[in-house]
Short mmCIF file of C-alpha atoms and ligand atoms in Angstrom, two decimals:
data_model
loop_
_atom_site.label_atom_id
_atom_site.label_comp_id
_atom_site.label_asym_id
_atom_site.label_seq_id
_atom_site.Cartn_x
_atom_site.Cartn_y
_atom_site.Cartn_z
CA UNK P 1 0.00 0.00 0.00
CA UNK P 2 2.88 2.22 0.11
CA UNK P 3 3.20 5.27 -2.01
CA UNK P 4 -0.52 5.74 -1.65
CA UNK P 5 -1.63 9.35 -1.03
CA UNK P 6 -2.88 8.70 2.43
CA UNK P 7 0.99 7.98 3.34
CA UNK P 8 -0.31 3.92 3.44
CA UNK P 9 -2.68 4.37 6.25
CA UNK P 10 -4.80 2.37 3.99
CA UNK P 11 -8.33 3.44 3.93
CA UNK P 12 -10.53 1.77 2.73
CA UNK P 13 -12.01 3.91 0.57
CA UNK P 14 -8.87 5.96 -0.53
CA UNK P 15 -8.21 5.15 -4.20
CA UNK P 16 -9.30 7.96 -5.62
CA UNK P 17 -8.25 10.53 -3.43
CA UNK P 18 -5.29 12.57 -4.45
CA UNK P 19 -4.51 13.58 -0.80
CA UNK P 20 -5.28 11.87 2.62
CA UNK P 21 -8.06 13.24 4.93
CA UNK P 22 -7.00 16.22 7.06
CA UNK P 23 -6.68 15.48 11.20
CA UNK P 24 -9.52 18.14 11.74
CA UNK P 25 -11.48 16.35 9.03
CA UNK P 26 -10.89 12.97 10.30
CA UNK P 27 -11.72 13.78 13.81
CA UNK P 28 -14.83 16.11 12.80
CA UNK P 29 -16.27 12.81 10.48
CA UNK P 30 -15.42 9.82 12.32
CA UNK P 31 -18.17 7.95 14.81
CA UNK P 32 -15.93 5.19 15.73
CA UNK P 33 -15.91 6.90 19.40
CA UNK P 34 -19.60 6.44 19.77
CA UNK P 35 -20.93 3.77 16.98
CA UNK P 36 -18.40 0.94 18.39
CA UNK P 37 -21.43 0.60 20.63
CA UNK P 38 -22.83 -1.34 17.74
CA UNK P 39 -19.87 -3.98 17.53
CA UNK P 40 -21.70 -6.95 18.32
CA UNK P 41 -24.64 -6.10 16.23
CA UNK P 42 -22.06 -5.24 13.28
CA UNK P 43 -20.75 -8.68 13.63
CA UNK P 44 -24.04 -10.52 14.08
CA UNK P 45 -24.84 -8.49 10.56
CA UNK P 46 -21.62 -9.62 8.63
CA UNK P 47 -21.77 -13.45 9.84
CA UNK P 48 -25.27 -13.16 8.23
CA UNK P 49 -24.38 -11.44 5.39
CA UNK P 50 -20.99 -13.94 4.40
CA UNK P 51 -23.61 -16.87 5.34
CA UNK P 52 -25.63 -15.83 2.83
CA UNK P 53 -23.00 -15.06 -0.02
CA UNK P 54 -21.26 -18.81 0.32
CA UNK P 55 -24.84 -20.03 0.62
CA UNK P 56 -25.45 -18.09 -2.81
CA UNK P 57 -21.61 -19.30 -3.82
CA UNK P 58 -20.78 -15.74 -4.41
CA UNK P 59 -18.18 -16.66 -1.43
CA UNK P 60 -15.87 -20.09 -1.19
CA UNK P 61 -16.68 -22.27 1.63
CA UNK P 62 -12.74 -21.71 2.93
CA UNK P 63 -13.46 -17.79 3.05
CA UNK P 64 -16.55 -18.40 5.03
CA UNK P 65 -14.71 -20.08 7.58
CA UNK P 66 -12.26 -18.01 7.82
CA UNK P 67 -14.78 -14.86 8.02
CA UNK P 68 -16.70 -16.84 10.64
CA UNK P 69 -13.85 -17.47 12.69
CA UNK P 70 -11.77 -13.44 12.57
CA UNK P 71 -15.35 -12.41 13.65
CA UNK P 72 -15.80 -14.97 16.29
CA UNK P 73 -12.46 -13.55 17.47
CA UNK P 74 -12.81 -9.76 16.54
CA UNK P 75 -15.87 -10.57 19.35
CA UNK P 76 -14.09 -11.81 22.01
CA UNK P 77 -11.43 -8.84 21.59
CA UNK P 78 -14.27 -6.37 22.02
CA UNK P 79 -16.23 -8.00 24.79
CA UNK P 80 -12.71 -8.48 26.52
CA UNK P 81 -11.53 -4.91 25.78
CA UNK P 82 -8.27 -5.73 23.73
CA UNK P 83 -9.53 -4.30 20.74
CA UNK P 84 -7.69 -1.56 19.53
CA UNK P 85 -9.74 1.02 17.83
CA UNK P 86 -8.77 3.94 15.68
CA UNK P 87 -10.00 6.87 14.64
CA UNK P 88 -7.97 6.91 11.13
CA UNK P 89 -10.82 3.89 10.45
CA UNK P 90 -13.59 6.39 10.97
CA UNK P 91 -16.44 4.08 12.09
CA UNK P 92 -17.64 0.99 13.68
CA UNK P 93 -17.53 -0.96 10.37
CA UNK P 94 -14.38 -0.20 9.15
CA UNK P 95 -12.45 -0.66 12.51
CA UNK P 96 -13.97 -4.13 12.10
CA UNK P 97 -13.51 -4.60 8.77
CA UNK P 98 -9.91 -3.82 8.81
CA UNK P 99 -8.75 -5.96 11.89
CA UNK P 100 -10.83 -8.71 10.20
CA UNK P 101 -8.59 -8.28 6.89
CA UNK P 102 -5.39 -8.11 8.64
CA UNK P 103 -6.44 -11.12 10.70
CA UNK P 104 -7.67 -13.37 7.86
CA UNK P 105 -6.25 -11.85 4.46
CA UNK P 106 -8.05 -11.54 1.19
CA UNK P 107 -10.93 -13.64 3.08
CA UNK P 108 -11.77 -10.33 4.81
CA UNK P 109 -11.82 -7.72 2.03
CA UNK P 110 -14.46 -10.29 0.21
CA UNK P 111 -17.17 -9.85 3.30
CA UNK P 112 -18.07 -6.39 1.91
CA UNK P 113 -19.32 -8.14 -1.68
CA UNK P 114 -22.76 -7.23 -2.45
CA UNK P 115 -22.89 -4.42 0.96
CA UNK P 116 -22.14 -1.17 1.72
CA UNK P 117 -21.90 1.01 4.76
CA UNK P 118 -25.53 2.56 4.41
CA UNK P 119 -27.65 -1.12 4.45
CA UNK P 120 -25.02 -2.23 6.71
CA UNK P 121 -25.22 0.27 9.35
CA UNK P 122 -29.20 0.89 9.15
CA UNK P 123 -28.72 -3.22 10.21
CA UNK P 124 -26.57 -2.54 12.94
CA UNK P 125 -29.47 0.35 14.44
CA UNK P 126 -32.26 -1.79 13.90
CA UNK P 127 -30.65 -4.73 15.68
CA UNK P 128 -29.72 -2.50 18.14
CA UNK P 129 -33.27 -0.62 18.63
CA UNK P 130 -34.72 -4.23 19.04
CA UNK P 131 -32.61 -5.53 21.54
CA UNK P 132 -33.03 -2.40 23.71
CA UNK P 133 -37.12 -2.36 23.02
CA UNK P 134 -36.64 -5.55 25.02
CA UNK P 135 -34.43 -4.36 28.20
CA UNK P 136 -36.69 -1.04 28.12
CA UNK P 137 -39.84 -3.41 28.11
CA UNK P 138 -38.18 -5.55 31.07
CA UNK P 139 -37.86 -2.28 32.99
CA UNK P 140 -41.05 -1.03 32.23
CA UNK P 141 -43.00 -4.05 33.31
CA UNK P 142 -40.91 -3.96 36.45
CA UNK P 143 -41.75 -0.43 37.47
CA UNK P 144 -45.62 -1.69 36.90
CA UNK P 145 -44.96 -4.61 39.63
CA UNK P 146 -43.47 -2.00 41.95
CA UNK P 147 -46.31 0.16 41.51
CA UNK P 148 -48.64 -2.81 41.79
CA UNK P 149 -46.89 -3.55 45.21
CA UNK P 150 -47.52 -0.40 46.36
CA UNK P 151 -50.68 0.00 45.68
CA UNK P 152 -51.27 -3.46 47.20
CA UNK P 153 -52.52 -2.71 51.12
CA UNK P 154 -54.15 1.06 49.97
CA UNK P 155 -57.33 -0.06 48.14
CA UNK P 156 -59.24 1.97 50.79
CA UNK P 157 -56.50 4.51 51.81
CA UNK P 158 -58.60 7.79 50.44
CA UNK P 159 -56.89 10.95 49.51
CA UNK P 160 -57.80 13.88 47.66
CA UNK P 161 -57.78 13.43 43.96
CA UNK P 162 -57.25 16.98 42.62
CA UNK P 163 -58.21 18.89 39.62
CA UNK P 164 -56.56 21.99 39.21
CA UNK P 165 -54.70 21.04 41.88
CA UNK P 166 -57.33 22.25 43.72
CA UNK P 167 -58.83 19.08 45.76
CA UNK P 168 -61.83 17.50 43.90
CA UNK P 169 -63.15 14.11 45.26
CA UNK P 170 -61.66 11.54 47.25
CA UNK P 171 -59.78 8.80 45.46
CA UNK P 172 -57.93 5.90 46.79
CA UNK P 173 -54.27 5.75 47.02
CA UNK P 174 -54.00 2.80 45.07
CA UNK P 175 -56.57 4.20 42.19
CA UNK P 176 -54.21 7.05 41.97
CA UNK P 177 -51.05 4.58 41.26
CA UNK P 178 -53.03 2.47 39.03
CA UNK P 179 -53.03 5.43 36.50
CA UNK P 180 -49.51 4.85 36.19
CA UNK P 181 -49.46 1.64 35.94
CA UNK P 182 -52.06 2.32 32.69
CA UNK P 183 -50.11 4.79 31.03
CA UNK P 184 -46.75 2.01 31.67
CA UNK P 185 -48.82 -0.28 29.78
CA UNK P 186 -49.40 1.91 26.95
CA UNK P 187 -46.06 2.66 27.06
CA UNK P 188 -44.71 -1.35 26.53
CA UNK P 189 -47.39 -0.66 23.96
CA UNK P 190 -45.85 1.96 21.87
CA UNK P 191 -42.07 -0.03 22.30
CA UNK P 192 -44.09 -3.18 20.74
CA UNK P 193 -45.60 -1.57 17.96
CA UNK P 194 -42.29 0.66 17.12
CA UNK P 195 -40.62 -2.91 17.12
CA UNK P 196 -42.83 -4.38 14.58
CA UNK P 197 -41.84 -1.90 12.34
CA UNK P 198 -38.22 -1.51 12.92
CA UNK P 199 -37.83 -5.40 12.60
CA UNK P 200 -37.24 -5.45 9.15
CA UNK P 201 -33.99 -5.84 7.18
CA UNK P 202 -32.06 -3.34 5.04
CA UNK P 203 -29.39 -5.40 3.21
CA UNK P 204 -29.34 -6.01 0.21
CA UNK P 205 -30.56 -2.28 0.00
CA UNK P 206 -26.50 -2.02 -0.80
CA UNK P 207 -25.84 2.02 -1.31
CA UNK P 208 -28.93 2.58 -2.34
CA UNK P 209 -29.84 0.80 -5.49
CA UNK P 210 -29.55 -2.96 -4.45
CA UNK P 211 -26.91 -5.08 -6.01
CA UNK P 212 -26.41 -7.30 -8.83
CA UNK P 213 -25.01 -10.26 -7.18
CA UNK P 214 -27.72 -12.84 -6.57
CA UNK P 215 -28.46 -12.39 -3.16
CA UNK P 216 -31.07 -13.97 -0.80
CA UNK P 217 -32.30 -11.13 1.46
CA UNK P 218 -34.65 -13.64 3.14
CA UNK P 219 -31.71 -16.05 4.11
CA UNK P 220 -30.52 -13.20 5.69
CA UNK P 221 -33.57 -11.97 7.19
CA UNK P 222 -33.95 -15.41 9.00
CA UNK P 223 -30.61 -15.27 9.99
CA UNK P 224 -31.19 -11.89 12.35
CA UNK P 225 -34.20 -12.88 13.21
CA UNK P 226 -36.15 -10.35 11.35
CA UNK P 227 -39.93 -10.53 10.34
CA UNK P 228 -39.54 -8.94 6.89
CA UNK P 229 -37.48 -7.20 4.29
CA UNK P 230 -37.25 -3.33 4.09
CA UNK P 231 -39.05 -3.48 0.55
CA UNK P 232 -37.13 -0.16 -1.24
CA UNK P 233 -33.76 0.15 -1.45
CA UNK P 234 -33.79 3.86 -1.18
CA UNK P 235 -36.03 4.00 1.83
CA UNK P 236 -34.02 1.18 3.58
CA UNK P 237 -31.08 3.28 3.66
CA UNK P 238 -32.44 6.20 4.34
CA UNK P 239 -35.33 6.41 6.72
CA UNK P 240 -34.49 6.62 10.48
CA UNK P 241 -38.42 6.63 11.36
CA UNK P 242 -38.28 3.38 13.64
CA UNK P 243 -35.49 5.28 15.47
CA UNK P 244 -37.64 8.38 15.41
CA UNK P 245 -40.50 6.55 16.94
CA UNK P 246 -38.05 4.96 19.29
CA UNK P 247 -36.96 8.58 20.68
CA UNK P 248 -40.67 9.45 20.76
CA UNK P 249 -41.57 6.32 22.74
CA UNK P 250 -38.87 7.11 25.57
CA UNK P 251 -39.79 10.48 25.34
CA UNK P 252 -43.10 9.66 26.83
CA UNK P 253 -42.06 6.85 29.52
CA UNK P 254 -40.13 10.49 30.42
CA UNK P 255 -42.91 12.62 30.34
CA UNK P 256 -44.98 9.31 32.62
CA UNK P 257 -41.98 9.18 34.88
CA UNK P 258 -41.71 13.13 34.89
CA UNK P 259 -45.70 13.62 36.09
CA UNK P 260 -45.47 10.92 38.84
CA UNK P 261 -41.71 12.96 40.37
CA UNK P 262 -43.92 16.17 40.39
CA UNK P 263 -46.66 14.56 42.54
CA UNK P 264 -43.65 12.73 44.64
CA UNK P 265 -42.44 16.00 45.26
CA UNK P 266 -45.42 17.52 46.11
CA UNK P 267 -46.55 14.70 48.18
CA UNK P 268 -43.22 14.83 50.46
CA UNK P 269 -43.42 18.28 51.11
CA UNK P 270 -43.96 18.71 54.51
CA UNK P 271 -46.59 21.21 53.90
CA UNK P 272 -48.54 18.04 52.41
CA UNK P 273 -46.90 15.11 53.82
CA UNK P 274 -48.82 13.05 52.57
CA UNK P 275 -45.19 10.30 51.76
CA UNK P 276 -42.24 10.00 52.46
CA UNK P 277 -39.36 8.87 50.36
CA UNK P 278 -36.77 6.66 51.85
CA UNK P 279 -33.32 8.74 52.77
CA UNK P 280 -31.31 7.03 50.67
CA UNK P 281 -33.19 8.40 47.59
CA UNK P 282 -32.81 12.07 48.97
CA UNK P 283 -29.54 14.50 50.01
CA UNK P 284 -29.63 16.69 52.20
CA UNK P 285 -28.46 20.59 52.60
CA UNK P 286 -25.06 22.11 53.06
CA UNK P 287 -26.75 24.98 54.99
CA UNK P 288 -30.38 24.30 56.09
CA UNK P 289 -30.27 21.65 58.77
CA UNK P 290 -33.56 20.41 58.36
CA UNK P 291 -33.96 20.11 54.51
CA UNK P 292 -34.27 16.67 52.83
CA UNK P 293 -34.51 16.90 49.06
CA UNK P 294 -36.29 14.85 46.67
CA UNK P 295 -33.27 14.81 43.98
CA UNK P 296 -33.94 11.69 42.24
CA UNK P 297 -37.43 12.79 41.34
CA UNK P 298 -36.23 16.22 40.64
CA UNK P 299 -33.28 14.78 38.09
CA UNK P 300 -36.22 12.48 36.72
CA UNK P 301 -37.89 15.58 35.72
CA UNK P 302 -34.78 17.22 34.36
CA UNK P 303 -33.82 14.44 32.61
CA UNK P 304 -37.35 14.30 30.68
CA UNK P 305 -36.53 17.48 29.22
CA UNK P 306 -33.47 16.29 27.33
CA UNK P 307 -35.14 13.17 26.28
CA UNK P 308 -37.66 15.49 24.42
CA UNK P 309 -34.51 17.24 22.64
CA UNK P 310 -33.18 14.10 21.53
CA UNK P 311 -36.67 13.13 19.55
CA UNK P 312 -36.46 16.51 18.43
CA UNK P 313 -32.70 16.46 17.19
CA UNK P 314 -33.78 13.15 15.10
CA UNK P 315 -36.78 14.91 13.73
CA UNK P 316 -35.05 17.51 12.50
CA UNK P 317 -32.06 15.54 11.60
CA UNK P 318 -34.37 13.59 9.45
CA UNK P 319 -36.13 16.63 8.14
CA UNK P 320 -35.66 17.58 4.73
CA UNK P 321 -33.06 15.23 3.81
CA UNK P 322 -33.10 13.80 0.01
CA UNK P 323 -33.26 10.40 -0.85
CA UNK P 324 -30.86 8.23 -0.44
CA UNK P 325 -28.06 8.50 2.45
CA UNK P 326 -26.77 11.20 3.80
CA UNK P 327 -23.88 11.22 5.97
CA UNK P 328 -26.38 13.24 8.56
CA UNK P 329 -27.68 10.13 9.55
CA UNK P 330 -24.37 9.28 11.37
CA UNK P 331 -25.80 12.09 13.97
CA UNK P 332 -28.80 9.48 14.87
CA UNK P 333 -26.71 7.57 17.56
CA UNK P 334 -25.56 9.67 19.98
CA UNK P 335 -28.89 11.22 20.86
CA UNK P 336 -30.40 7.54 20.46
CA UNK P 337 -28.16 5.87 22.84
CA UNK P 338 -28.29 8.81 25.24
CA UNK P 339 -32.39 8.66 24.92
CA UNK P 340 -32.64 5.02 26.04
CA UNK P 341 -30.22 5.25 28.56
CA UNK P 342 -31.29 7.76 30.37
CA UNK P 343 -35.11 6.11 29.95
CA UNK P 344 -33.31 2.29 31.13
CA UNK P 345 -31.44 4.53 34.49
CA UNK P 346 -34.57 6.34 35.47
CA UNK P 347 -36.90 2.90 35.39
CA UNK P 348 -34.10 1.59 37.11
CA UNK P 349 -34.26 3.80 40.07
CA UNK P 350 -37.52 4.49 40.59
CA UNK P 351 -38.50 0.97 40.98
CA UNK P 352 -36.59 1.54 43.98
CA UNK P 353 -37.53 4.43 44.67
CA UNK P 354 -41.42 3.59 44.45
CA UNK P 355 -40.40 0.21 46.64
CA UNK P 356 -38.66 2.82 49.22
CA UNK P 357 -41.86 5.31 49.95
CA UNK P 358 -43.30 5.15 53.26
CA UNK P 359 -47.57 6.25 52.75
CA UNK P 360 -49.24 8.56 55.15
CA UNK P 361 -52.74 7.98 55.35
CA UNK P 362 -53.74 10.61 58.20
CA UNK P 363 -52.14 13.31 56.42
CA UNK P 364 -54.07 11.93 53.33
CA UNK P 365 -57.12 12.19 55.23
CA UNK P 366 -56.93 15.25 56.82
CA UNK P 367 -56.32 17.27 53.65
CA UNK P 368 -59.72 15.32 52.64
CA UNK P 369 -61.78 16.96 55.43
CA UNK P 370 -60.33 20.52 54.63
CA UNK P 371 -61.48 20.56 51.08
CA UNK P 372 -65.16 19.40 50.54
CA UNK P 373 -64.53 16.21 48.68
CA UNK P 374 -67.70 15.35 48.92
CA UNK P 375 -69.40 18.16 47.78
CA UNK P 376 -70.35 16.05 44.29
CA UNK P 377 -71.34 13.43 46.26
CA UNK P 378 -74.45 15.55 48.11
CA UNK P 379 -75.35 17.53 44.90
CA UNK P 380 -75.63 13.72 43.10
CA UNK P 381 -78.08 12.78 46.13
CA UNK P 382 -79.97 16.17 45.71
CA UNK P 383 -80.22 14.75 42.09
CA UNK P 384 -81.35 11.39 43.10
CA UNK P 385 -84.08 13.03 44.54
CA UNK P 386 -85.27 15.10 41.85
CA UNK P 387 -83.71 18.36 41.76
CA UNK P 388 -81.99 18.75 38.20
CA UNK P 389 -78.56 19.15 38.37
CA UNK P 390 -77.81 22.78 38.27
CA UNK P 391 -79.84 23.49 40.98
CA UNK P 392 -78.51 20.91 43.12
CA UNK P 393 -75.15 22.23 42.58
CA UNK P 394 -76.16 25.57 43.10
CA UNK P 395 -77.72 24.30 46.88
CA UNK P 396 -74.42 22.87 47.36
CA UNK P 397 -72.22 25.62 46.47
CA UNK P 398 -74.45 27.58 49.09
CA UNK P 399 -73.98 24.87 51.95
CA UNK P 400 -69.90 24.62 51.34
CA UNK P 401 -70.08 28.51 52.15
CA UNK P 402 -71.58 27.96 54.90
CA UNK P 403 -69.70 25.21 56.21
CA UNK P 404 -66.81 27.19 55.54
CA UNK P 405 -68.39 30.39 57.25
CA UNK P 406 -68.74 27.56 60.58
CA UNK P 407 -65.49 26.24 59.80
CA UNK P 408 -66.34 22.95 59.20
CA UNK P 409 -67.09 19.87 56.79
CA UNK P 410 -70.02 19.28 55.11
CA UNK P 411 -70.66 16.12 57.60
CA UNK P 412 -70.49 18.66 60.39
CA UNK P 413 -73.28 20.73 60.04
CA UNK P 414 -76.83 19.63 61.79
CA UNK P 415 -79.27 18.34 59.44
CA UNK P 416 -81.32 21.76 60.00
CA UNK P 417 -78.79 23.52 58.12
CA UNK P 418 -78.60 21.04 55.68
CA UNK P 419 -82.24 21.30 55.07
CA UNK P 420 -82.19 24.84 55.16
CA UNK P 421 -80.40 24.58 51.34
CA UNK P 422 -83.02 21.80 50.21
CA UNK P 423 -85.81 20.31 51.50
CA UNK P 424 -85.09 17.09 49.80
CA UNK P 425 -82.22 16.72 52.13
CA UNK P 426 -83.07 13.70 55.00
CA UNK P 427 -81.41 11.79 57.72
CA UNK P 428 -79.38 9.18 55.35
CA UNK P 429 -77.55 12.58 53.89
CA UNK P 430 -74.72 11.33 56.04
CA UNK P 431 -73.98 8.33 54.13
CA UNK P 432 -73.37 10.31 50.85
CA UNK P 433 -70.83 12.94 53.14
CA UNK P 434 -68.82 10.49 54.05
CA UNK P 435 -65.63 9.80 52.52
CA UNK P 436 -65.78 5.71 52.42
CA UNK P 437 -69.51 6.72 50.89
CA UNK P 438 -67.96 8.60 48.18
CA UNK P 439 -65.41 6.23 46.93
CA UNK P 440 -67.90 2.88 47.78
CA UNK P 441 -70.45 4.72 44.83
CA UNK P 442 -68.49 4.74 42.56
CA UNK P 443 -68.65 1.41 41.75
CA UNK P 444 -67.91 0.99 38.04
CA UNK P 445 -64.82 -0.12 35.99
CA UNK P 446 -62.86 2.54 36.02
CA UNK P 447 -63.75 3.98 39.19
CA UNK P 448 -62.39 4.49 42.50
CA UNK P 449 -64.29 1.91 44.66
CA UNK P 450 -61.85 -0.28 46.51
CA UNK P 451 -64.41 -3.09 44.87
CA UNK P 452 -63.02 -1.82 41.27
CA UNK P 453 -59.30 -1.09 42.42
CA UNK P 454 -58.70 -4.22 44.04
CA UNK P 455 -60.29 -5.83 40.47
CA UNK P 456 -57.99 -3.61 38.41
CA UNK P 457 -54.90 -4.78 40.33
CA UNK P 458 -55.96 -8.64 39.80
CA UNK P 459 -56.06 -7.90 36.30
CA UNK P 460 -53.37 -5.83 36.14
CA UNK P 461 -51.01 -8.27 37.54
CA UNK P 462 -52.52 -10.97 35.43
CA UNK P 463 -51.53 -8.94 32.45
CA UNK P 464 -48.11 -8.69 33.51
N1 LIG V 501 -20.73 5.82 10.05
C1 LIG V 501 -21.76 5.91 9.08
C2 LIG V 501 -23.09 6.20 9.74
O1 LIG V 501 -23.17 6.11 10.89
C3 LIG V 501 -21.86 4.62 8.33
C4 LIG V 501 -22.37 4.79 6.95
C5 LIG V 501 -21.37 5.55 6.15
N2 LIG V 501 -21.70 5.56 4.77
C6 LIG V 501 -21.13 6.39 3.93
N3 LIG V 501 -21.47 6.32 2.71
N4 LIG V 501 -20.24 7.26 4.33
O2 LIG V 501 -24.06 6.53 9.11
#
């Protein structure tokens, strides 16, 4: 290779270059510093691929072997941390591709018949996106358990379900959790359905045209695993939508994870108190003695908001690019990886974290009383008894001034005063103003009633 112009550094690609790649160049274009993350699936790829060509007899049997075993031990080298990579082999592939050659000889340059870089490394990211659809889905289904758990012994703990953040009716504790555990399950949803379509395989797609060896893209689609064949060339080299709708479903386990650290937060406030979160989840001031601060919730919620930016850095990476590659796409990774990290880290912790939080019911309770929870609950009996609905509310709204004139609950005042904002209004009023009356009534699917919540766990944790 000597007397080439990149001073016999070899690239791979440098025949026709009349001078080799400047440092700032090299540096500013190469991925090998982030993309070596897809190693294993580069290797799983190329096994497939040089199965394929000696199955096709594009390849001799001898160069198979020989393929088979460099990559068996180009795999070991990675997984054991001897392989040396380099930045003057740009990316992931070539590293590979390189060490393979110098291990094995002619045998090596031959694996790249029929391929290129662009259907080999949209491969590489959907093999990737699969496997980590899986671990996320793990995750996700144990953060529902943990939830499940919790929930567990509070079918009848009430607290104030708010609107507005103002208090509305009473809820139970565990009703309140199961909401999470819903939008978890539409979550493992989303990572299912983005899995169907990213399970489909680009090569063959070549650079962008196909190829005119006479491959067998199925052989090869068996061989991964996957369910189908990326059916145009130019779109399989191109599109990064199933990472794009990877990034979007993190985004919202984020945005799940991010609503439940507010209410943790706001719940372990001392002002509210109505939980506390284990101290090992917390840290404490430099200053203020007496703080204890919520940081893992907190850096949940940060964290959400550069999830987001990573969907939107792929959208508008994606955005506007023409048909076929485009070295942009080498920009997908980074944000990728970071997204499900950061998504696998924070399921992680906050299965601890939700295993670690001590409930208080009394403080539950007590904000009840304070904020005529049941207010709903007497204009639905005024209702019952034949007032129509705007008037019964209107009765109501006049009795919760009152009470709060007395300063006291609904329950409080004497039936007199009661009546003195409907006749309708008798003795068995009290059953409605109670709090277990409230949350027995509503006694559908869906609703609050221990009845329904202790159903909705059962099934639930059937589901799981
Ligand atoms: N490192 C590149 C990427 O991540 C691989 C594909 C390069 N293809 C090319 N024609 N330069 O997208």
């Amino acid at each position: 290779m000597t007397g080439r112009p990149d001073g016999g550094a070899g690239k791979l690609w440098s025949g026709r270059f009349d001078e080799p790649v400047g440092e700032t160049v090299k540096r500013y274009t190469a991925s090998v510093a982030f993309d070596r993350r897809l190693a294993l699936h580069d290797i799983r790829g190329s096994l497939a691929h040089a199965r394929m060509l000696a199955h096709r007899g594009i390849l001799g049997a001898g160069d198979l072997a020989a393929i088979e075993e460099g990559l068996a031990r180009i795999g070991s080298e990675i997984e054991s941390g001897t392989f040396v990579w380099s930045v003057d082999d740009e990316d992931v592939h070539l590293n590979i591709e390189k060490r393979l050659t110098a291990l094995i000889g002619d045998a090596g340059k031959r694996l790249h018949t029929g391929r290129s870089r662009n259907d080999q490394v949209a491969t590489d990211l959907r093999l990737w996106v699969r496997e980590t659809i899986d671990a996320i889905d793990a995750g996700l289904r144990r953060f529902q358990s943990s939830l499940l758990d919790l929930a567990q012994p509070h079918v009848e703990t009430a607290m104030p379900g708010f609107t507005h953040l103002q208090v509305a009716q009473p809820v139970t504790f565990a009703h309140h959790l199961l909401a999470y555990v819903e939008m978890a399950s539409r979550d493992r949803e989303r990572f299912s359905q983005c899995r169907a379509r990213a399970n489909r395989l680009p090569l063959g797609a070549a650079a962008l045209a196909g190829t005119s060896y006479p491959i067998d893209r199925e052989f090869v689609a068996r061989e991964l695993g996957f369910e189908g064949l990326c059916e145009n060339s130019l779109d399989a080299v191109s599109d990064r939508d199933f990472a794009i709708e990877f990034a979007g479903a993190c985004a919202l386990v984020m945005v799940h994870l991010s609503r439940l650290s507010e209410e943790l937060i706001l719940w372990m406030n001392p002002c509210v108190g109505f939980i506390d979160l284990a101290d090992r989840f917390c840290t404490g001031s430099s200053i203020m003695p007496q703080k204890k601060n919520p940081d893992v919730p907190e850096l949940a919620r940060g964290k959400t908001g550069r999830v987001i930016g990573h969907l939107v850095a792929l959208l508008t990476l994606m955005k506007a690019q023409p048909l076929a590659y485009n070295k942009d796409n080498q920009e997908d990774k980074e944000p990728l990886f970071d997204a499900a990290d950061t998504v696998t880290d924070t399921l992680t912790v906050f299965c601890e974290l939700v295993g670690g939080i001590r409930v208080k019911p009394d403080a539950m309770r007590a904000a009840l009383a304070q904020g005529y929870a049941t207010a709903t609950d007497l204009a639905d009996y005024l209702v019952k008894r034949g007032l129509p609905f705007r008037d019964a509310h209107e009765a109501v709204a006049r009795a919760v001034r009152h009470a709060q004139e007395q300063g006291c609950g609904l329950a409080a005042l004497p039936l007199d005063d009661l009546r003195s904002f409907s006749p309708l209004v008798e003795t068995d009023v009290y059953d409605v103003l109670t709090i277990e009356g409230s949350l027995a009534s509503r006694n559908h699917r869906g609703g609050t009633a221990p009845e329904q919540v202790r159903a909705a766990i059962e099934r639930a944790r059937a589901s799981l």
